[in-house]
Coordinates of C-alpha atoms and ligand atoms in Angstrom, one line a residue:
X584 CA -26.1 -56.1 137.9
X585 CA -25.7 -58.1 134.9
X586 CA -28.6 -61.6 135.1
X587 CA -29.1 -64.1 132.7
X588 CA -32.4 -65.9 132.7
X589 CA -32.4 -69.2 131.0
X590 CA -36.0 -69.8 129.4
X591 CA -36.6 -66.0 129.7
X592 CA -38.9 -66.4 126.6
X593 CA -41.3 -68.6 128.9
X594 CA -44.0 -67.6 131.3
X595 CA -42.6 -67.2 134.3
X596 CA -38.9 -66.1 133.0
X597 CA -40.8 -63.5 130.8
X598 CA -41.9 -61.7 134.1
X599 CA -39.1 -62.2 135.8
X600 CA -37.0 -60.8 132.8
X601 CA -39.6 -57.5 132.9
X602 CA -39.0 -57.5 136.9
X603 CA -35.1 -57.6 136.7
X604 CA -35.5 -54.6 134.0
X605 CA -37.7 -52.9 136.4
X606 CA -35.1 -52.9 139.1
X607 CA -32.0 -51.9 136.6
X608 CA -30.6 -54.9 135.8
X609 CA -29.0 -55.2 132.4
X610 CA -30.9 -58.9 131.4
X611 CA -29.8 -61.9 128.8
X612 CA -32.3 -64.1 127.8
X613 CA -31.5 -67.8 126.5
X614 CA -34.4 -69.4 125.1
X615 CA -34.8 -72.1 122.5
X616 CA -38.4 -70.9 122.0
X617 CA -39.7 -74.9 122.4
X618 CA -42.4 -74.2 124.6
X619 CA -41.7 -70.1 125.1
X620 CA -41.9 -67.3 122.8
X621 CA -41.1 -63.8 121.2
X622 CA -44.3 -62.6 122.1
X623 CA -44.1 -62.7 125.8
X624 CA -41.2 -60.5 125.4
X625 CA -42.5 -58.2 122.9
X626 CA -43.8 -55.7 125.2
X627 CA -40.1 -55.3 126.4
X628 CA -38.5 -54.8 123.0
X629 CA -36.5 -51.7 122.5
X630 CA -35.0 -51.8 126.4
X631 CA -31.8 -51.4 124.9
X632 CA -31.1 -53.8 128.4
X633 CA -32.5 -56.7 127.1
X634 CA -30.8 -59.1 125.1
X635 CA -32.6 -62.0 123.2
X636 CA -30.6 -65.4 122.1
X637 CA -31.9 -68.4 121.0
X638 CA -30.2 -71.6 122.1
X639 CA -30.2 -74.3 124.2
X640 CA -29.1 -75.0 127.1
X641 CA -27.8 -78.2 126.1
X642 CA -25.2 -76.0 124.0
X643 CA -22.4 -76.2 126.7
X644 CA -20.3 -73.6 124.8
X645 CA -23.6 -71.0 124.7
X646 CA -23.6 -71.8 128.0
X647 CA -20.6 -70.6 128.9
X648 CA -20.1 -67.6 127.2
X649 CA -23.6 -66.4 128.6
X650 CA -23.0 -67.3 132.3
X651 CA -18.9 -66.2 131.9
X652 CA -20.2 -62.5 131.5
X653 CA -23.1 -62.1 133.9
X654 CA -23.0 -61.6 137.3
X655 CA -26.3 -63.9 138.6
X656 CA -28.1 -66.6 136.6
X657 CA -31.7 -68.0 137.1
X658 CA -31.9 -71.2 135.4
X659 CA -35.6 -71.2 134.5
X660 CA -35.5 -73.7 131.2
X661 CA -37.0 -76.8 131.4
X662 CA -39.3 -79.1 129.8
X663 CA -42.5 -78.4 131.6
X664 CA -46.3 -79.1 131.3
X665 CA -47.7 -82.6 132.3
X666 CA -48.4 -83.1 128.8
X667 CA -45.7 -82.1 127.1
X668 CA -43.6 -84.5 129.7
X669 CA -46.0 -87.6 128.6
X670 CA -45.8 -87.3 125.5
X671 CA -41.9 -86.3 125.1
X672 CA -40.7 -88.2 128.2
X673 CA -36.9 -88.5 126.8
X674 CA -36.2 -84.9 125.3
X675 CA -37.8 -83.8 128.8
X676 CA -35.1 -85.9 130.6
X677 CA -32.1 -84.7 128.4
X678 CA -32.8 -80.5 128.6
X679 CA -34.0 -80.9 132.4
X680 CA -30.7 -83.1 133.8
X681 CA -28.1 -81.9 131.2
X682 CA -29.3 -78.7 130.5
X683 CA -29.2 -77.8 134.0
X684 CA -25.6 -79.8 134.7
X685 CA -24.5 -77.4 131.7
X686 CA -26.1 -73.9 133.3
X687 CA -24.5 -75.5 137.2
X688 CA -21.1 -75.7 135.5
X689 CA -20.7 -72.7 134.1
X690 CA -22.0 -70.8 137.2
X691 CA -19.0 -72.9 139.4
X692 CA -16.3 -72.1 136.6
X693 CA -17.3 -68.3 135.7
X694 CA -18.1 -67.8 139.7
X695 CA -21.3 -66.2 139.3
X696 CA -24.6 -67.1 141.0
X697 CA -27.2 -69.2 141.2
X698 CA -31.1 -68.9 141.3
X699 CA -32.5 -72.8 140.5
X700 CA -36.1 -73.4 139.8
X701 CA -37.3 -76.4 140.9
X702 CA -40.9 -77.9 141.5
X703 CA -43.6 -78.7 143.9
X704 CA -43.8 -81.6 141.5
X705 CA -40.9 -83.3 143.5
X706 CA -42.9 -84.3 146.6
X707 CA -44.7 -86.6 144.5
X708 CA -47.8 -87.8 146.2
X709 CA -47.3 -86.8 149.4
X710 CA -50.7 -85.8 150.5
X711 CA -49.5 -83.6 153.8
X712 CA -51.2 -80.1 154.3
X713 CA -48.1 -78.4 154.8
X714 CA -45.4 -79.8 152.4
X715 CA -42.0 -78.2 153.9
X716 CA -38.6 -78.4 152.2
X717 CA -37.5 -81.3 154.3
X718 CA -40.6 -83.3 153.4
X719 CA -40.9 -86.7 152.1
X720 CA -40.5 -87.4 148.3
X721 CA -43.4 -89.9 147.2
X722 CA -43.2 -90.8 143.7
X723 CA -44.4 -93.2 141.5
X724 CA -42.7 -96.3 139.0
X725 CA -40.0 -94.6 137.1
X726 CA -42.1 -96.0 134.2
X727 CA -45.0 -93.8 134.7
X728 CA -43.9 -90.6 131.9
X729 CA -45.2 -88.2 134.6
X730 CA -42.7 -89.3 137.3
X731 CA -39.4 -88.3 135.1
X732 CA -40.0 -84.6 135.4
X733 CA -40.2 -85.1 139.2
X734 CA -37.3 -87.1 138.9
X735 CA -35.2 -85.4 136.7
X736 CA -35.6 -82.3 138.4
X737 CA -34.4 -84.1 141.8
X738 CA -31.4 -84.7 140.6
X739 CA -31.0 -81.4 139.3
X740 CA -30.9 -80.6 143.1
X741 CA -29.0 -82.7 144.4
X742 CA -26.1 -81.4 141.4
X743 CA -26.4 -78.4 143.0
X744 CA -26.4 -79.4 146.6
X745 CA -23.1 -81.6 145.5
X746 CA -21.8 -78.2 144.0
X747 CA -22.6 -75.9 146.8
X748 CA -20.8 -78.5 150.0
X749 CA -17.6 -79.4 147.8
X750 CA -16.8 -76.3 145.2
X751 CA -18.9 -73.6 147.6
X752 CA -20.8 -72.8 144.6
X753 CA -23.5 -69.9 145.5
X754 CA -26.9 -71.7 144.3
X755 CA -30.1 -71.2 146.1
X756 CA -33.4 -73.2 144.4
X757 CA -37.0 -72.4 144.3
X758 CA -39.9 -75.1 144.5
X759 CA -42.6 -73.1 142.4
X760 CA -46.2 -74.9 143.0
X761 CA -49.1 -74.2 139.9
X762 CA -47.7 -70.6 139.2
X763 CA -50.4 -69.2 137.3
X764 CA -50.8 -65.5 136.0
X765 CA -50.8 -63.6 132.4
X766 CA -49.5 -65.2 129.3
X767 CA -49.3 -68.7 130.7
X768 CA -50.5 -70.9 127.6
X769 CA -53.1 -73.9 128.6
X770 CA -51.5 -76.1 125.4
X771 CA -49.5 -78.4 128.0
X772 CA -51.9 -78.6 130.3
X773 CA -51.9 -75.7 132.7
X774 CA -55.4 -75.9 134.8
X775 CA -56.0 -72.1 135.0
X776 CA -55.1 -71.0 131.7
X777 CA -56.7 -74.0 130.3
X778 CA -60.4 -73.4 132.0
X779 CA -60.1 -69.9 131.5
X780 CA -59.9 -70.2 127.8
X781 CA -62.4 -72.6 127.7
X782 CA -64.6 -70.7 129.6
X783 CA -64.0 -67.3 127.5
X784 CA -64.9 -69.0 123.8
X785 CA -68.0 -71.1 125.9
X786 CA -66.8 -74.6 125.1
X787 CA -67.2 -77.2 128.2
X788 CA -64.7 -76.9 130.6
X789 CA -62.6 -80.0 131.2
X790 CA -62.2 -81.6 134.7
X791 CA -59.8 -83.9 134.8
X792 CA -60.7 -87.1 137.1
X793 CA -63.3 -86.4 139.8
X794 CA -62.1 -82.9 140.4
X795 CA -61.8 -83.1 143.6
X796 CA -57.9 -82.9 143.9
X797 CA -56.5 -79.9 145.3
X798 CA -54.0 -77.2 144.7
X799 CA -53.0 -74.1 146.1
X800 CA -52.3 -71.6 142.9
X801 CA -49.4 -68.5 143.4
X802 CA -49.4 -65.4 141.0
X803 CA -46.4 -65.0 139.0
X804 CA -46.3 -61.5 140.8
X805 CA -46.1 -62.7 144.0
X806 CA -43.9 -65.6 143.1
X807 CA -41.2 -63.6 141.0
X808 CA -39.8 -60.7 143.0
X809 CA -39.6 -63.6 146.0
X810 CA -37.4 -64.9 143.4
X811 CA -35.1 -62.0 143.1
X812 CA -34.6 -61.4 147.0
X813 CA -34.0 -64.8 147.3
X814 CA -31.2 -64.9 144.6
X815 CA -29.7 -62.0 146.8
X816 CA -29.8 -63.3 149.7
X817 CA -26.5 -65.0 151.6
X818 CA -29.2 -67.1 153.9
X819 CA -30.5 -68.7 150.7
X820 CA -27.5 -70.7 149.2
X821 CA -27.5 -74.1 150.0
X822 CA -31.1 -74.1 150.5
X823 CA -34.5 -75.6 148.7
X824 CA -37.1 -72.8 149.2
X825 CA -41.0 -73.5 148.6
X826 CA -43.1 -70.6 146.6
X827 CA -46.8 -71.4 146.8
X828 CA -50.2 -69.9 146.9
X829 CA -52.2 -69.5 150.1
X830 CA -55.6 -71.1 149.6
X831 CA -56.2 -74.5 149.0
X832 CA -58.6 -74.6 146.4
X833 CA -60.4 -78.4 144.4
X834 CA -60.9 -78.1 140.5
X835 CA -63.8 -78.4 140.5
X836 CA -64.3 -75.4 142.2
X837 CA -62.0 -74.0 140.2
X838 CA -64.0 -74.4 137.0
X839 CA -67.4 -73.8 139.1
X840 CA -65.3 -70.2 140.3
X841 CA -64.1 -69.6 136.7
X842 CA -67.6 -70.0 135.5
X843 CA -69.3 -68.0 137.7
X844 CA -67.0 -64.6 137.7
X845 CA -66.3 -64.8 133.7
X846 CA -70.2 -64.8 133.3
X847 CA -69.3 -67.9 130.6
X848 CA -72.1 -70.4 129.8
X849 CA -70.1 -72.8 129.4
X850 CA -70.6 -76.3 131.2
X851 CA -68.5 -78.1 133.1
X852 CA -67.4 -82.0 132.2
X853 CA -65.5 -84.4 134.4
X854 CA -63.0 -86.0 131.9
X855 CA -60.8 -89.3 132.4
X856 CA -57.7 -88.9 133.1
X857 CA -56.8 -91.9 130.0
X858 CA -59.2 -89.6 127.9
X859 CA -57.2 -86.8 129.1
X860 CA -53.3 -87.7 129.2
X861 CA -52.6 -91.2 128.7
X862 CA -53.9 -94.5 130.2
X863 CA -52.6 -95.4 133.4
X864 CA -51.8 -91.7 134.4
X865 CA -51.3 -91.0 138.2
X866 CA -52.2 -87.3 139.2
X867 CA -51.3 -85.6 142.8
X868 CA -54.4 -85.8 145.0
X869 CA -52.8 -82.8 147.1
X870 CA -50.6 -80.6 146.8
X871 CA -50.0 -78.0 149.3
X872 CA -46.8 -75.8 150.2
X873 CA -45.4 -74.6 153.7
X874 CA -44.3 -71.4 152.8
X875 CA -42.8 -70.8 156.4
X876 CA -38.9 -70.7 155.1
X877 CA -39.8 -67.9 152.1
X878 CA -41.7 -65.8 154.5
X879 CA -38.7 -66.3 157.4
X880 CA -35.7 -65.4 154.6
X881 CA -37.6 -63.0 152.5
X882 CA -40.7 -61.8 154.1
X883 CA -42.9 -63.5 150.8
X884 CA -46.8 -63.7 152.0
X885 CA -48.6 -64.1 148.4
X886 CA -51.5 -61.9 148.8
X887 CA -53.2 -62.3 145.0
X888 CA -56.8 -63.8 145.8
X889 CA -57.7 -66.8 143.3
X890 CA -60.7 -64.2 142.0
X891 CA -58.0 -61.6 140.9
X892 CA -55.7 -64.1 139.1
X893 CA -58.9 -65.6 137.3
X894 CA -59.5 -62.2 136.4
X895 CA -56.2 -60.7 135.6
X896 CA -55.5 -64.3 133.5
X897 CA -58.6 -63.5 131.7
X898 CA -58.1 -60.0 131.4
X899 CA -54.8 -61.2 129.7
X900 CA -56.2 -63.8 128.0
X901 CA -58.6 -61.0 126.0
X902 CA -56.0 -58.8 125.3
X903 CA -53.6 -61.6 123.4
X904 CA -56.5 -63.7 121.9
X905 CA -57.8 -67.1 123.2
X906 CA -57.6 -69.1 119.9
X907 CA -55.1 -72.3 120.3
X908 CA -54.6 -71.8 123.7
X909 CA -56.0 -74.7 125.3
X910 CA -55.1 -78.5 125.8
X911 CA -55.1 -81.4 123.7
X912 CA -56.8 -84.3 124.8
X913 CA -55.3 -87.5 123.9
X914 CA -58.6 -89.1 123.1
X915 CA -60.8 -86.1 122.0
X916 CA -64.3 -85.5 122.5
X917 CA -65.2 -84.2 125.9
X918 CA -68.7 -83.6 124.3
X919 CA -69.3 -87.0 124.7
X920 CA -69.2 -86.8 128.8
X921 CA -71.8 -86.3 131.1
X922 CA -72.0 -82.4 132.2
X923 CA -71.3 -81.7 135.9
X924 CA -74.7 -81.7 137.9
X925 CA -74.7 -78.9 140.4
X926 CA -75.2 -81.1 143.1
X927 CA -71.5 -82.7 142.5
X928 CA -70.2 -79.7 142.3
X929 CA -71.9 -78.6 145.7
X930 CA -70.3 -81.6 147.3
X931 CA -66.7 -80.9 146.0
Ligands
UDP597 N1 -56.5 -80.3 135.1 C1 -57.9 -80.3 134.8 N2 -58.2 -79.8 133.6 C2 -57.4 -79.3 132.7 C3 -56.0 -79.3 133.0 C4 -55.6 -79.8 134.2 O1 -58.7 -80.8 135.5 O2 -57.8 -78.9 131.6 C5 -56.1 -80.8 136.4 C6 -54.9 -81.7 136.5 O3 -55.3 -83.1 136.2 C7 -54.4 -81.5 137.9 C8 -54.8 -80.0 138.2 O4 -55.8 -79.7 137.2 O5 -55.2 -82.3 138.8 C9 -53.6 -79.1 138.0 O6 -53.0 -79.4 136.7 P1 -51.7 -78.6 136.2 O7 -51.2 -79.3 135.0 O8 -52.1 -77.1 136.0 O9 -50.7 -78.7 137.4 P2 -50.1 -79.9 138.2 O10 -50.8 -81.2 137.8 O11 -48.6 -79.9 137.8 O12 -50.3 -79.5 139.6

């Protein structure tokens, strides 16, 4: 099998590049290195399989030589990271719509497949405990930065689903919620990498609002060979498929967990979200998947606790150096906030 992975070079594509390798698939990675990099592929250099380019997917051409000679394409690149989206709200809208009407193209000229990886982020606000692919999409004013990522990466489904009912078009797409794991970078605002970084060098960890918003985090090796069998699989196409972690879990208790098993003295400090992204930010109270239609298609039941992700993130984290790995703030100076008093954190 020959695969392409667009934004191999990233996080999640990097794993998935190292899984497809594992299996025997020859691999072609297309990365523009914005947000990716060389390094998370370096331990895979010399698999003669594995071939590196560096372009956009906004090059239509690259595109289509790439996708004209493989057999099944997962279409990981995208601008991603709340920050990163805030703060570069158009180039995020360009590579995530025309980018992926580029990569859908050439997969319905060439006649190849599809794997599409789309977002939790879609169902907005919607607070329900069991978010299933038909659920409602609650998002905020198309004026609020964070809501074009959601936004752009609904259309990017609904170009598929257009593809799929009037060319036939073999595309399936993943809904990935807070896929954490090794060699995810904190810098656009990833919680877990973020804290754990933090929490390694014994600065204050940052909480962002009241910390009592919840998600349920997935490890990338749960997450990625789901991936795969549901690229294979015939039942998939034409179909939105959630990925998600099991436990519910608030951030606070996050950083209280992180804290705790990392043995860090670091303390913990609720941060504004204004001091943290931008004024006037709007973050997801809860976010929690329905994993029912993974498990039915492809038997996926992620099985990672949160303890071994912290762990195996740290582990990682170690190993590759923690040094300008963390976030940002927009208004620095979380020394200047009140610590966390164990009682709050008790009560979250
Ligand atoms: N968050 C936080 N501290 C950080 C980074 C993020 O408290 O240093 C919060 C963020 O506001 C959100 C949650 O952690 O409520 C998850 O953030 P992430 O960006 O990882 O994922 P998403 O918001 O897309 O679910």
């Amino acid at each position: 099998m020959r695969s392409a992975i667009t934004g191999g070079a990233g996080f999640i594509g990097s794993h998935l590049a190292e899984h497809l390798l594992s299996l025997g698939d020859e691999v072609v990675v297309l990365d523009d290195f914005s947000t990716g990099s060389r390094g998370n592929l370096a331990h895979l250099e010399g698999d003669r399989r594995l071939r590196v380019i560096h372009g956009s997917v906004l090059d239509r051409g690259l595109v289509e030589r790439i996708v004209g000679a493989t057999d099944r394409v997962y279409h990981l690149a995208a601008a991603v990271g709340v920050k990163l989206i805030v703060e570069h709200p158009l180039r995020s809208l360009r590579t995530n719509i025309h980018g992926t009407e580029n990569v859908i193209h050439a997969v319905f000229e060439s006649g190849s497949s599809l794997l599409l990886a789309s977002t939790s982020e879609i169902y907005g606000k919607n607070t329900s405990d069991a978010l299933s692919e038909d659920a409602d999409r609650v998002l905020g004013s198309p004026l609020r930065s964070r809501w074009t990522y959601a936004a752009a990466k609904g259309i990017d489904e609904s170009i598929a689903h257009g593809y799929v009912v009037e060319h036939g078009t073999r595309i399936a797409i993943v809904r990935l919620f807070n896929t954490v794991g090794p060699r995810q970078t904190g810098r656009y605002g990833m919680v877990v990498p973020n804290l754990v970084h933090q929490a390694l060098r014994g600065e204050p960890l940052t909480v962002f609002g009241d910390g009592r918003q919840t998600r349920c985090f997935s490890y990338v090796g749960d997450v990625v060979p789901a991936m795969v069998r549901l690229a294979e699989s015939p039942a998939a196409v034409g179909r939105a498929v959630n990925l998600g972690g099991a436990a519910e879990v608030s951030i606070l208790d996050l950083a209280t967990r992180i804290v705790e098993l990392l043995e860090s003295p670091s303390e913990i400090r609720l941060v504004p979200y204004e001091i943290a992204y931008a004024p006037g930010y709007e973050d997801m109270r809860r976010r929690v998947p329905d994993n029912s239609l993974a498990r039915e298609l492809v038997g996926f039941e992620p099985s990672t606790t949160l303890d071994e992700i912290i762990l195996r993130v740290a582990a990682s984290a170690l190993r590759h150096g923690t040094a300008d790995q963390t976030m940002a703030l927009a208004v620095p100076g979380p020394d200047l906030l009140e610590p966390v008093s164990s009682a709050a954190i008790g009560a979250a």
